[in-house]
Short mmCIF file of C-alpha atoms and ligand atoms in Angstrom, two decimals:
data_model
loop_
_atom_site.label_atom_id
_atom_site.label_comp_id
_atom_site.label_asym_id
_atom_site.label_seq_id
_atom_site.Cartn_x
_atom_site.Cartn_y
_atom_site.Cartn_z
CA UNK A 1 -25.30 -20.27 71.07
CA UNK A 2 -28.57 -18.38 70.58
CA UNK A 3 -28.96 -15.00 68.91
CA UNK A 4 -28.67 -13.06 72.20
CA UNK A 5 -25.46 -14.71 73.28
CA UNK A 6 -24.08 -14.46 69.75
CA UNK A 7 -24.80 -10.75 69.99
CA UNK A 8 -23.04 -10.53 73.38
CA UNK A 9 -20.01 -12.23 71.85
CA UNK A 10 -19.83 -9.90 68.88
CA UNK A 11 -20.31 -6.83 71.05
CA UNK A 12 -17.71 -7.95 73.60
CA UNK A 13 -15.16 -8.58 70.86
CA UNK A 14 -16.03 -5.21 69.33
CA UNK A 15 -15.45 -3.39 72.62
CA UNK A 16 -12.10 -5.12 73.22
CA UNK A 17 -10.92 -4.23 69.71
CA UNK A 18 -12.17 -0.64 70.09
CA UNK A 19 -10.23 -0.27 73.31
CA UNK A 20 -7.11 -1.63 71.62
CA UNK A 21 -7.61 0.90 68.85
CA UNK A 22 -7.92 3.78 71.33
CA UNK A 23 -4.68 2.70 72.97
CA UNK A 24 -3.00 2.42 69.58
CA UNK A 25 -4.23 5.89 68.62
CA UNK A 26 -2.78 7.45 71.79
CA UNK A 27 0.56 5.77 71.17
CA UNK A 28 0.60 6.85 67.51
CA UNK A 29 -0.28 10.41 68.57
CA UNK A 30 2.63 10.48 70.99
CA UNK A 31 5.04 9.08 68.43
CA UNK A 32 3.89 11.54 65.76
CA UNK A 33 4.36 14.43 68.18
CA UNK A 34 7.88 13.32 69.08
CA UNK A 35 8.75 12.96 65.41
CA UNK A 36 7.51 16.52 64.77
CA UNK A 37 9.67 17.74 67.67
CA UNK A 38 12.73 15.90 66.30
CA UNK A 39 12.16 17.43 62.86
CA UNK A 40 11.73 20.90 64.33
CA UNK A 41 8.08 21.21 63.26
CA UNK A 42 6.79 21.42 66.81
CA UNK A 43 7.84 22.22 70.35
CA UNK A 44 7.62 19.51 73.01
CA UNK A 45 4.23 19.63 74.69
CA UNK A 46 4.92 18.26 78.18
CA UNK A 47 1.34 18.62 79.45
CA UNK A 48 0.28 16.50 76.46
CA UNK A 49 2.83 13.79 77.35
CA UNK A 50 1.61 13.79 80.93
CA UNK A 51 -2.04 13.62 79.88
CA UNK A 52 -1.39 10.71 77.54
CA UNK A 53 0.66 8.77 80.05
CA UNK A 54 -1.99 9.39 82.71
CA UNK A 55 -4.60 8.07 80.30
CA UNK A 56 -2.62 4.88 79.61
CA UNK A 57 -2.07 4.39 83.33
CA UNK A 58 -5.69 4.99 84.29
CA UNK A 59 -7.69 3.27 81.60
CA UNK A 60 -5.76 0.52 79.80
CA UNK A 61 -3.57 -0.47 82.74
CA UNK A 62 -6.21 -0.28 85.47
CA UNK A 63 -9.39 -1.12 83.58
CA UNK A 64 -8.80 -2.88 80.27
CA UNK A 65 -6.01 -5.32 81.13
CA UNK A 66 -7.48 -6.40 84.50
CA UNK A 67 -10.80 -7.12 82.78
CA UNK A 68 -9.07 -9.28 80.20
CA UNK A 69 -7.37 -11.18 83.01
CA UNK A 70 -10.46 -11.54 85.20
CA UNK A 71 -13.01 -12.37 82.52
CA UNK A 72 -11.73 -13.29 79.07
CA UNK A 73 -8.55 -15.09 80.12
CA UNK A 74 -9.96 -16.70 83.28
CA UNK A 75 -13.00 -18.11 81.51
CA UNK A 76 -10.95 -19.31 78.56
CA UNK A 77 -8.64 -21.19 80.93
CA UNK A 78 -11.69 -22.87 82.43
CA UNK A 79 -12.91 -24.09 79.05
CA UNK A 80 -9.67 -25.21 77.42
CA UNK A 81 -5.98 -25.73 78.06
CA UNK A 82 -5.21 -24.87 74.44
CA UNK A 83 -4.66 -21.20 75.28
CA UNK A 84 -2.63 -21.67 78.49
CA UNK A 85 0.80 -20.87 77.04
CA UNK A 86 -0.28 -17.70 75.25
CA UNK A 87 -2.38 -16.59 78.25
CA UNK A 88 0.61 -17.05 80.58
CA UNK A 89 2.64 -14.87 78.26
CA UNK A 90 -0.03 -12.16 77.96
CA UNK A 91 -0.80 -12.08 81.68
CA UNK A 92 2.91 -11.71 82.35
CA UNK A 93 2.94 -8.77 79.95
CA UNK A 94 -0.03 -7.16 81.72
CA UNK A 95 1.99 -7.31 84.93
CA UNK A 96 4.95 -5.45 83.45
CA UNK A 97 2.94 -2.79 81.57
CA UNK A 98 3.01 -0.37 84.51
CA UNK A 99 6.77 -0.81 85.01
CA UNK A 100 7.43 -0.23 81.31
CA UNK A 101 5.28 2.88 81.30
CA UNK A 102 7.19 4.15 84.33
CA UNK A 103 10.42 3.79 82.38
CA UNK A 104 8.96 5.79 79.49
CA UNK A 105 8.00 8.53 81.95
CA UNK A 106 11.54 8.45 83.29
CA UNK A 107 12.93 8.83 79.77
CA UNK A 108 10.59 11.82 79.30
CA UNK A 109 11.98 13.44 82.48
CA UNK A 110 15.54 12.78 81.29
CA UNK A 111 14.64 14.44 78.00
CA UNK A 112 13.23 17.45 79.82
CA UNK A 113 16.36 17.80 81.93
CA UNK A 114 19.09 16.95 79.45
CA UNK A 115 17.43 17.16 76.02
CA UNK A 116 17.96 13.44 75.38
CA UNK A 117 15.29 13.23 72.70
CA UNK A 118 16.73 10.07 71.12
CA UNK A 119 16.54 8.23 74.45
CA UNK A 120 12.94 9.28 75.00
CA UNK A 121 11.97 8.31 71.46
CA UNK A 122 13.68 4.94 71.79
CA UNK A 123 11.90 4.24 75.04
CA UNK A 124 8.49 5.29 73.70
CA UNK A 125 8.92 3.31 70.47
CA UNK A 126 9.92 0.17 72.37
CA UNK A 127 6.87 0.54 74.61
CA UNK A 128 4.57 1.06 71.62
CA UNK A 129 6.03 -1.98 69.81
CA UNK A 130 5.55 -4.06 72.93
CA UNK A 131 1.90 -3.07 73.29
CA UNK A 132 1.06 -3.52 69.62
CA UNK A 133 2.54 -6.98 69.57
CA UNK A 134 0.64 -7.77 72.77
CA UNK A 135 -2.69 -6.56 71.37
CA UNK A 136 -2.04 -8.31 68.07
CA UNK A 137 -1.63 -11.64 69.87
CA UNK A 138 -4.83 -11.03 71.82
CA UNK A 139 -6.76 -10.32 68.65
CA UNK A 140 -5.21 -12.93 66.38
CA UNK A 141 -4.69 -15.80 68.81
CA UNK A 142 -6.81 -15.37 71.95
CA UNK A 143 -10.06 -14.02 70.51
CA UNK A 144 -10.36 -16.80 67.88
CA UNK A 145 -9.72 -19.41 70.60
CA UNK A 146 -12.31 -17.69 72.78
CA UNK A 147 -14.86 -17.78 69.94
CA UNK A 148 -14.20 -21.48 69.61
CA UNK A 149 -14.33 -22.48 73.28
CA UNK A 150 -16.35 -20.02 75.38
CA UNK A 151 -20.01 -20.60 76.15
CA UNK A 152 -22.88 -18.16 75.69
CA UNK A 153 -22.87 -17.48 79.43
CA UNK A 154 -19.16 -16.73 79.34
CA UNK A 155 -19.69 -14.16 76.61
CA UNK A 156 -22.54 -12.54 78.51
CA UNK A 157 -20.28 -12.14 81.56
CA UNK A 158 -17.42 -10.76 79.43
CA UNK A 159 -19.76 -8.42 77.60
CA UNK A 160 -21.23 -7.10 80.88
CA UNK A 161 -17.75 -6.49 82.29
CA UNK A 162 -16.48 -4.65 79.23
CA UNK A 163 -19.74 -2.80 78.72
CA UNK A 164 -19.17 -1.30 82.17
CA UNK A 165 -15.91 0.18 80.81
CA UNK A 166 -17.96 2.29 78.44
CA UNK A 167 -18.97 4.64 81.21
CA UNK A 168 -15.29 5.42 81.78
CA UNK A 169 -13.47 8.02 79.74
CA UNK A 170 -12.13 6.08 76.79
FE1 LIG B 1 -4.02 -7.29 77.10
#
């Protein structure tokens, strides 16, 4: 790998990790807000919940995960079979992300209607756990395998795809 492709690799990995961090920050923000509501330090901010769920639905679910599937995962499958099992698992998780988020929204509505804060918190925490574990596996298992097996051209394609995300509202 020459210096340019090495650079593309480092930048692509940096963007993927940044996007994971943004997602994590939104989830942590939501959890902190719910905790403050439970402890009586704050009133529930429903527009904030909606805005955060809309963000997760628009950016991570429609932009970030599909790009992982179409570029990082697809190219890695072409270069090695060593990642197949973990990629099957992660792609399966990408497919259920939207359904899980819908159930968190439902729990939020139930909370609004019947004050079931514990149910909403449980649902949100389960969703956050699920996503953290998912992102952890991508960073600790998939990215090291990708560094090992992908070519310079692969990284340039992945970098270009994720670089295009930058123009979106992360
Ligand atoms: Fe992912």
